[in-house]
XYZ file of C-alpha atoms in Angstrom:
541
model
C -8.627 -6.177 9.031
C -7.347 -3.778 11.737
C -5.299 -0.813 10.769
C -1.616 -0.791 11.545
C 1.337 1.529 11.298
C 4.272 1.231 8.887
C 6.438 0.307 11.867
C 4.314 -2.817 12.334
C 5.080 -3.845 8.765
C 8.783 -3.701 9.457
C 8.822 -5.372 12.886
C 6.674 -8.314 13.999
C 4.413 -7.738 16.967
C 4.461 -9.661 20.223
C 2.339 -12.456 18.830
C 4.649 -12.708 15.839
C 7.710 -12.851 18.068
C 6.215 -15.743 20.017
C 5.517 -17.618 16.797
C 9.027 -17.013 15.510
C 10.554 -18.390 18.712
C 8.493 -21.539 18.276
C 9.573 -22.074 14.663
C 12.262 -24.689 15.211
C 15.382 -24.239 13.163
C 14.465 -20.759 12.009
C 17.456 -18.789 10.774
C 17.573 -15.053 10.031
C 17.476 -14.150 6.388
C 18.654 -10.773 5.220
C 17.270 -10.932 1.702
C 14.797 -13.725 1.062
C 13.670 -12.212 -2.198
C 17.143 -11.357 -3.476
C 18.494 -13.566 -6.221
C 21.554 -15.481 -4.958
C 24.859 -14.301 -6.342
C 26.586 -16.611 -8.747
C 30.062 -17.364 -7.385
C 32.879 -16.254 -9.647
C 35.295 -18.922 -10.832
C 38.642 -18.564 -9.108
C 41.846 -20.099 -10.301
C 45.417 -19.277 -11.067
C 44.341 -16.114 -12.815
C 42.820 -14.619 -9.641
C 39.313 -13.276 -9.124
C 38.736 -12.414 -12.792
C 39.827 -15.764 -14.162
C 37.218 -17.344 -16.395
C 35.263 -14.139 -16.917
C 36.836 -13.288 -20.223
C 38.406 -9.980 -21.108
C 35.559 -7.426 -21.111
C 37.795 -4.411 -21.708
C 38.203 -2.921 -25.146
C 41.515 -3.669 -26.897
C 44.286 -1.324 -25.814
C 45.184 -0.406 -29.410
C 41.545 0.553 -30.104
C 40.915 2.527 -26.932
C 44.244 4.294 -27.099
C 43.336 6.584 -30.004
C 39.650 7.242 -29.251
C 38.943 10.957 -29.352
C 42.186 11.815 -31.162
C 42.252 13.697 -34.417
C 42.492 12.459 -38.029
C 46.211 13.189 -38.191
C 46.881 10.658 -35.494
C 44.755 8.052 -37.272
C 46.540 8.635 -40.592
C 49.875 7.913 -38.945
C 48.588 4.537 -37.781
C 47.254 3.243 -41.128
C 48.133 -0.264 -42.270
C 48.194 -1.751 -45.751
C 44.906 -3.262 -46.813
C 44.808 -7.016 -46.592
C 42.906 -9.282 -48.892
C 40.070 -11.215 -47.347
C 40.133 -14.937 -48.135
C 37.316 -16.000 -50.394
C 37.027 -12.627 -52.096
C 34.310 -11.504 -49.687
C 34.688 -9.026 -46.859
C 33.908 -10.465 -43.429
C 31.162 -8.961 -41.264
C 32.759 -7.806 -38.040
C 31.259 -6.146 -34.946
C 33.854 -3.706 -33.680
C 33.986 -0.997 -31.081
C 31.651 -2.631 -28.591
C 27.875 -2.709 -28.174
C 25.890 -0.039 -29.941
C 28.327 0.365 -32.914
C 27.238 -0.676 -36.385
C 29.104 -3.557 -38.002
C 31.631 -2.708 -40.731
C 33.026 -4.732 -43.564
C 36.582 -5.810 -42.845
C 39.091 -4.583 -45.404
C 36.850 -1.767 -46.767
C 37.583 0.903 -44.192
C 40.880 2.762 -44.251
C 40.710 3.538 -40.514
C 42.112 1.109 -38.016
C 39.515 -1.207 -36.470
C 39.570 -3.334 -33.383
C 40.874 -6.839 -33.952
C 38.259 -9.513 -34.303
C 37.792 -11.404 -31.065
C 35.818 -14.463 -30.208
C 32.842 -14.429 -27.846
C 33.470 -13.581 -24.215
C 34.550 -16.594 -22.228
C 32.513 -17.074 -19.060
C 32.988 -19.553 -16.289
C 30.760 -22.584 -16.691
C 27.787 -22.586 -14.355
C 28.347 -25.044 -11.556
C 25.409 -27.061 -10.271
C 24.135 -25.834 -6.942
C 24.369 -28.129 -3.930
C 21.117 -29.928 -3.354
C 19.875 -29.522 -6.899
C 17.993 -26.678 -8.547
C 17.147 -23.579 -6.497
C 15.248 -20.623 -7.871
C 16.052 -17.047 -6.919
C 14.132 -16.285 -3.750
C 14.148 -19.890 -2.515
C 14.991 -20.223 1.177
C 18.597 -20.959 1.989
C 19.588 -24.374 3.332
C 18.572 -24.691 6.971
C 16.259 -21.698 6.801
C 12.665 -22.335 7.893
C 10.195 -19.973 6.264
C 6.521 -20.000 5.388
C 5.855 -19.959 1.653
C 2.758 -18.126 0.443
C 1.575 -19.248 -3.002
C -0.837 -17.147 -5.019
C -3.434 -19.203 -6.907
C -5.707 -18.006 -9.683
C -9.175 -19.203 -10.581
C -7.548 -21.570 -13.104
C -6.007 -23.494 -10.212
C -3.061 -25.845 -10.666
C -2.920 -25.386 -14.444
C -2.160 -21.682 -14.047
C 0.678 -22.073 -11.544
C 4.290 -21.516 -12.633
C 6.858 -24.278 -11.975
C 8.272 -22.548 -8.893
C 4.885 -22.494 -7.180
C 4.180 -26.103 -8.115
C 7.486 -27.286 -6.688
C 6.849 -25.437 -3.441
C 3.443 -27.078 -3.027
C 4.708 -30.543 -3.910
C 7.502 -30.243 -1.349
C 5.246 -28.934 1.415
C 4.390 -31.039 4.435
C 1.417 -28.815 5.292
C -0.745 -26.714 2.964
C -3.044 -24.131 4.568
C -5.823 -22.193 2.900
C -9.501 -21.671 2.402
C -11.771 -24.432 1.068
C -11.886 -22.955 -2.436
C -8.108 -22.711 -2.801
C -7.502 -26.187 -1.367
C -9.979 -27.755 -3.792
C -8.006 -26.339 -6.735
C -4.951 -28.477 -5.948
C -4.296 -32.077 -6.994
C -3.758 -34.795 -4.412
C 0.015 -34.706 -4.996
C 0.301 -31.178 -3.596
C 0.901 -31.307 0.137
C 0.775 -34.246 2.514
C -1.576 -32.532 4.986
C -4.191 -29.886 4.279
C -5.401 -27.461 6.915
C -8.418 -25.206 6.441
C -8.372 -21.726 7.867
C -10.171 -21.372 11.198
C -12.846 -18.726 11.607
C -12.160 -16.073 12.725
C -8.677 -16.351 11.255
C -6.588 -13.571 12.799
C -6.969 -14.493 16.498
C -6.204 -18.167 15.789
C -3.340 -17.639 13.337
C -0.378 -17.453 15.792
C -1.364 -20.693 17.550
C -1.999 -22.430 14.225
C 1.458 -21.553 12.919
C 3.098 -22.586 16.182
C 1.368 -25.972 16.025
C 3.146 -26.722 12.735
C 6.520 -25.251 13.694
C 9.493 -26.992 12.119
C 7.543 -28.302 9.124
C 7.508 -27.184 5.497
C 4.389 -24.994 5.383
C 2.731 -23.506 2.300
C -0.113 -21.022 2.566
C -2.536 -20.545 -0.323
C -3.862 -17.124 -1.291
C -6.051 -15.791 -4.079
C -4.071 -14.015 -6.788
C -1.385 -11.752 -5.366
C -0.957 -12.558 -1.637
C 0.372 -9.038 -0.977
C -2.691 -7.358 -2.498
C -5.224 -7.242 0.366
C -4.195 -10.831 1.093
C -2.874 -13.201 3.728
C 0.697 -12.472 2.645
C 0.520 -8.977 4.134
C -0.855 -10.385 7.382
C 1.912 -12.979 7.697
C 4.637 -10.421 6.987
C 3.165 -8.150 9.640
C 3.030 -11.048 12.105
C 6.342 -12.808 11.424
C 8.510 -10.279 9.604
C 9.468 -10.219 5.933
C 12.545 -12.420 6.404
C 10.468 -15.447 7.403
C 7.838 -15.221 4.665
C 8.475 -16.211 1.052
C 5.831 -14.954 -1.397
C 5.166 -16.482 -4.831
C 2.498 -14.225 -6.364
C -0.046 -14.911 -9.073
C -1.740 -12.289 -11.256
C -3.970 -10.080 -9.085
C -7.677 -9.614 -9.696
C -6.976 -5.905 -10.197
C -4.609 -6.599 -13.093
C -7.018 -9.064 -14.676
C -9.967 -6.674 -14.391
C -8.014 -3.774 -15.899
C -6.815 -6.037 -18.713
C -10.394 -7.016 -19.563
C -11.620 -3.406 -19.549
C -8.566 -1.738 -21.084
C -8.007 0.460 -18.034
C -4.480 1.595 -17.067
C -3.831 0.065 -13.657
C -2.088 3.165 -12.308
C -5.205 5.262 -12.973
C -7.562 3.037 -10.983
C -8.574 3.339 -7.330
C -8.997 0.034 -5.498
C -11.480 -0.551 -2.677
C -11.710 -3.849 -0.817
C -14.994 -4.819 0.843
C -13.588 -8.148 2.042
C -13.815 -8.001 5.826
C -14.654 -4.283 5.696
C -17.901 -2.320 6.005
C -19.427 -1.519 2.605
C -19.527 2.174 3.607
C -15.777 2.217 2.931
C -16.738 2.826 -0.687
C -18.255 6.241 0.096
C -14.891 7.990 0.413
C -13.713 6.741 -2.990
C -16.654 7.884 -5.122
C -15.650 10.976 -7.084
C -16.711 12.131 -10.572
C -14.434 10.748 -13.277
C -12.755 8.230 -10.986
C -12.474 4.583 -12.006
C -12.926 2.098 -9.180
C -12.191 -1.606 -8.927
C -14.090 -2.928 -5.917
C -13.101 -6.309 -4.489
C -16.406 -7.938 -3.649
C -17.307 -10.174 -0.728
C -20.004 -12.588 -1.881
C -22.502 -12.674 -4.711
C -24.475 -9.739 -3.305
C -21.489 -7.382 -3.480
C -22.514 -5.762 -6.817
C -25.967 -4.976 -5.418
C -24.429 -3.450 -2.289
C -22.094 -1.317 -4.384
C -24.959 -0.184 -6.616
C -27.124 0.776 -3.636
C -24.342 2.772 -1.986
C -23.481 4.627 -5.191
C -27.113 5.471 -5.851
C -27.598 6.759 -2.301
C -24.526 8.992 -2.676
C -25.822 10.506 -5.925
C -23.805 8.347 -8.321
C -26.694 6.356 -9.774
C -25.729 6.985 -13.454
C -22.333 5.287 -12.920
C -21.673 2.369 -15.346
C -20.805 -0.875 -13.555
C -19.290 -4.181 -14.682
C -19.341 -7.237 -12.422
C -16.521 -9.631 -13.373
C -16.796 -13.121 -11.902
C -14.252 -15.986 -11.839
C -11.552 -13.942 -13.559
C -9.057 -16.195 -15.318
C -11.216 -19.317 -15.182
C -13.105 -21.055 -17.968
C -16.331 -19.916 -16.259
C -15.388 -16.213 -16.337
C -18.395 -13.927 -16.875
C -19.023 -10.194 -17.155
C -22.287 -8.390 -16.464
C -22.872 -4.705 -17.171
C -25.369 -2.066 -16.085
C -25.638 1.166 -14.103
C -25.811 1.604 -10.360
C -29.386 2.904 -10.344
C -30.714 0.082 -12.557
C -28.686 -2.799 -11.117
C -30.593 -5.861 -9.942
C -29.558 -9.373 -9.028
C -26.443 -11.065 -7.642
C -23.132 -11.764 -9.338
C -22.562 -15.066 -11.112
C -20.013 -16.131 -8.486
C -18.943 -15.196 -4.968
C -15.473 -14.555 -6.416
C -16.060 -11.227 -8.149
C -14.790 -7.705 -8.641
C -16.900 -4.706 -9.590
C -15.545 -2.070 -11.965
C -17.171 1.365 -11.665
C -16.837 4.548 -13.712
C -18.099 7.198 -11.298
C -20.675 9.564 -12.788
C -22.549 11.952 -10.476
C -26.156 12.939 -11.045
C -26.945 16.584 -11.793
C -28.316 17.171 -8.305
C -25.207 15.831 -6.560
C -22.604 18.160 -5.052
C -19.426 16.056 -5.135
C -17.049 16.264 -2.193
C -13.428 17.157 -2.778
C -10.203 15.419 -1.842
C -8.611 18.265 0.125
C -9.519 19.148 3.735
C -12.417 21.502 4.309
C -15.595 19.644 3.341
C -18.801 21.722 3.373
C -20.383 22.076 6.811
C -23.546 20.593 5.312
C -21.720 17.285 4.813
C -21.931 16.692 8.577
C -24.742 15.957 10.972
C -24.193 18.295 13.942
C -25.876 20.374 16.648
C -23.651 23.404 16.161
C -20.561 21.867 17.783
C -18.599 21.669 14.556
C -15.186 22.974 13.550
C -16.261 25.193 10.685
C -15.011 24.646 7.172
C -12.383 27.393 6.950
C -10.982 26.729 10.431
C -11.040 22.984 9.764
C -8.885 23.362 6.664
C -6.278 25.366 8.604
C -6.390 22.941 11.539
C -5.792 19.895 9.346
C -2.912 21.631 7.596
C -1.288 22.066 11.032
C -1.995 18.443 11.967
C -0.320 17.361 8.688
C -1.753 13.820 8.254
C 0.799 11.151 7.378
C 0.086 7.575 6.249
C -0.148 5.117 9.122
C -0.418 7.708 11.903
C -3.054 7.792 14.642
C -4.936 10.974 15.581
C -6.666 11.753 18.854
C -9.623 14.083 18.249
C -10.407 15.222 21.806
C -13.742 16.929 22.358
C -14.700 15.776 18.886
C -18.175 17.337 18.594
C -19.302 16.168 15.147
C -16.001 14.366 14.514
C -15.135 16.433 11.447
C -11.387 16.621 12.174
C -11.116 12.858 12.724
C -13.207 12.098 9.634
C -11.142 14.266 7.296
C -7.889 13.036 8.831
C -8.873 9.483 7.871
C -10.088 10.538 4.433
C -6.627 11.918 3.662
C -5.093 8.415 3.328
C -6.417 4.848 3.723
C -3.715 4.046 6.298
C -4.590 6.963 8.590
C -6.457 6.040 11.779
C -8.252 8.185 14.343
C -9.952 8.030 17.729
C -12.742 10.530 18.394
C -13.270 11.209 22.113
C -16.657 12.729 22.975
C -18.412 12.890 26.345
C -22.009 13.228 25.095
C -23.638 10.004 23.818
C -25.843 11.804 21.267
C -22.848 13.481 19.681
C -20.890 10.224 19.725
C -23.733 8.579 17.790
C -23.677 11.430 15.258
C -19.916 10.958 14.826
C -20.480 7.310 13.899
C -23.111 8.248 11.332
C -20.862 10.936 9.854
C -18.019 8.440 9.595
C -20.189 5.907 7.753
C -21.639 8.458 5.353
C -18.242 9.953 4.508
C -16.478 6.639 3.940
C -14.439 6.060 7.129
C -16.553 3.531 9.078
C -13.492 2.253 10.953
C -13.215 5.520 12.912
C -13.089 4.586 16.587
C -15.404 6.552 18.885
C -14.747 6.651 22.637
C -17.492 7.998 24.897
C -16.165 9.684 28.018
C -14.550 12.770 29.460
C -10.923 13.530 28.790
C -8.309 13.100 30.120
C -9.654 9.986 31.873
C -11.090 8.645 28.596
C -7.618 8.757 27.027
C -6.165 6.101 29.314
C -5.357 2.903 27.454
C -5.422 4.448 23.982
C -2.447 3.839 21.661
C 0.105 6.642 21.529
C -0.857 9.183 18.869
C 1.152 10.756 16.104
C -1.067 13.842 16.307
C -3.521 15.288 18.829
C -6.283 17.814 18.229
C -8.063 19.416 21.170
C -11.190 21.185 20.015
C -13.332 21.036 23.140
C -12.750 20.954 26.876
C -9.412 22.727 26.554
C -9.484 23.947 30.164
C -10.176 20.513 31.681
C -7.586 20.002 34.458
C -4.551 18.082 33.233
C -5.853 17.606 29.671
C -3.061 19.371 27.791
C -0.417 17.841 30.056
C -1.785 14.355 29.387
C -1.969 14.868 25.608
C 1.539 16.323 25.454
C 3.064 13.538 27.538
C 1.525 10.804 25.357
C 2.450 12.400 22.030
C 5.158 10.593 20.082
C 8.391 12.401 19.164
C 7.741 14.249 15.918
C 4.011 14.351 16.681
C 1.895 17.479 16.301
C -0.374 19.044 18.921
C -3.039 21.476 17.696
C -5.383 23.285 20.095
C -8.288 25.495 19.019
C -9.469 28.046 21.587
C -12.592 30.211 21.422
C -13.247 31.400 24.988
C -11.115 33.832 26.984
C -10.310 31.108 29.507
C -9.087 28.654 26.892
C -7.112 31.418 25.149
C -5.408 32.291 28.433
C -4.360 28.673 28.981
C -3.105 28.351 25.415
C -1.118 31.563 25.891
C 0.625 30.064 28.913
C 1.622 26.938 26.995
C 2.774 29.033 24.060
C 4.944 31.133 26.377
C 6.510 27.993 27.838
C 6.980 25.787 24.740
C 6.640 28.115 21.766
C 5.145 26.815 18.550
C 2.865 28.659 16.139
C -0.015 30.824 17.364
C -2.543 32.382 14.973
C -6.025 33.857 15.250
C -8.543 33.208 12.503
C -11.445 35.588 11.889
C -13.981 34.629 9.236
C -16.823 36.808 7.963
C -19.626 35.672 5.710
C -21.826 37.758 3.479
C -25.465 37.812 4.582
C -28.559 39.960 3.939
C -28.867 43.217 5.871
C -32.346 44.472 5.092
C -32.391 44.997 1.360
C -28.608 44.983 1.175
C -25.729 42.595 1.839
C -23.231 42.907 4.673
C -20.494 40.970 6.424
C -21.475 38.902 9.449
C -18.422 37.873 11.514
C -18.059 34.477 13.123
C -16.375 34.041 16.492
C -12.597 34.259 16.101
C -10.629 31.080 16.756
C -7.114 30.950 18.166
C -5.071 28.051 16.773
C -1.927 26.930 18.583
C 0.227 24.227 17.001
C 3.459 22.643 18.142
C 5.667 19.714 17.074
C 7.148 17.572 19.831
C 10.915 17.221 19.627
C 12.836 14.281 21.013
C 14.125 16.299 23.979
C 10.855 17.992 25.042
């Protein structure tokens, strides 16, 4: 599934706008998932009529916080309780212990009956659950279905399916429904995403239900539909997610688990998530998914990691198979599976960290690499944010783009490199370090930048003096975006100095020295100093 920005989640794209215009009778909804307010009964008593008196009695509230002398002045003679037994009375509101009437010398609140509330009036058109579409509103309902099928659906989901004119989904989900659910059934086309807008437009004006596995908003079709149509036109009825079921079976706290989906994604995506002590729940794609996960973990030095393949979670045919990554053999019991992993590194493995500045040895390169210490400073200036796009111009080994994407799953990057051999090395580095979706563009900048989406950050690490390069990058940068330029040569430093004098920003020079043998002794060997210029684009620049 292609990456997208948070803005795309809030506003439908062009394709989504076309679909929405074709949805006959569609009405804007400001809060589809908000429970409808219950109208207050109005009568002669005004807006509070029928609600009952929720205030404390005036005679009780009036002396709260006053001293004993005041209470003694307000004592009353003790009254006998009929029947010879003190009555149990709740006084003073919620949270106060009951007292026995007639046995306390202090004044208590008078006994009152239960609060009177307005009787609930039936809603026009019969029963409507919170979150149901309003009358006249045309939305698409997404129903999450578990492996237990119809039997595991709550009443709200069943009613939605029974009322639907069209039910869309994959073959497995459609087979789980009885004949009474949906007058027409439509299987997903393949590939789905390009055909989805036309498919929805073809059924405009009809009651449409879409089936999804588990929670539709957890790596599911629900997220895609919201991105396409907008949240107001999508009603989601979730089921229990496979993540929750897997953690329940294993006794793992959900908030302490990292989730990786291999559905529609390269298996190398897993490489970025493997860290010692981390618990992973991997959403598999097919029966061979556990074997793929085991092979990747073993190749990365995590062969001792315990694995559990859970198939058909929630169904009568649910199975669990255990082993380690290095000894795993054979497929899962079902194509519907998740793989739980407790990451354990072998003794020979040097685990990679989460923060920027991976070892230089983690990259395949020919010397054109932003070195570790400079890379850490550069990425701190770029300040990755979820959902943003980075241009890595003159990428070399692609280390800046790779670590930008490793900072958050929603971060995207384009590495621009003119040499084909280096571009191929960037792709291999991206796969090995767990960001296979890194886009690599072969060509010389600035011409190679034409047609690329506008970036939230730009890094120029090579070709700084190319005519028009900095002007092009600065003009395409979004407001609030960051431009970072690293200069090594005198010519590139001179150009950076001119831009700094014109626009300001932050200008630093980094000098790194490493200890190395000098005969029989040890001395400091300096690396070439690097000038780092960084600047944030304001709205008026």
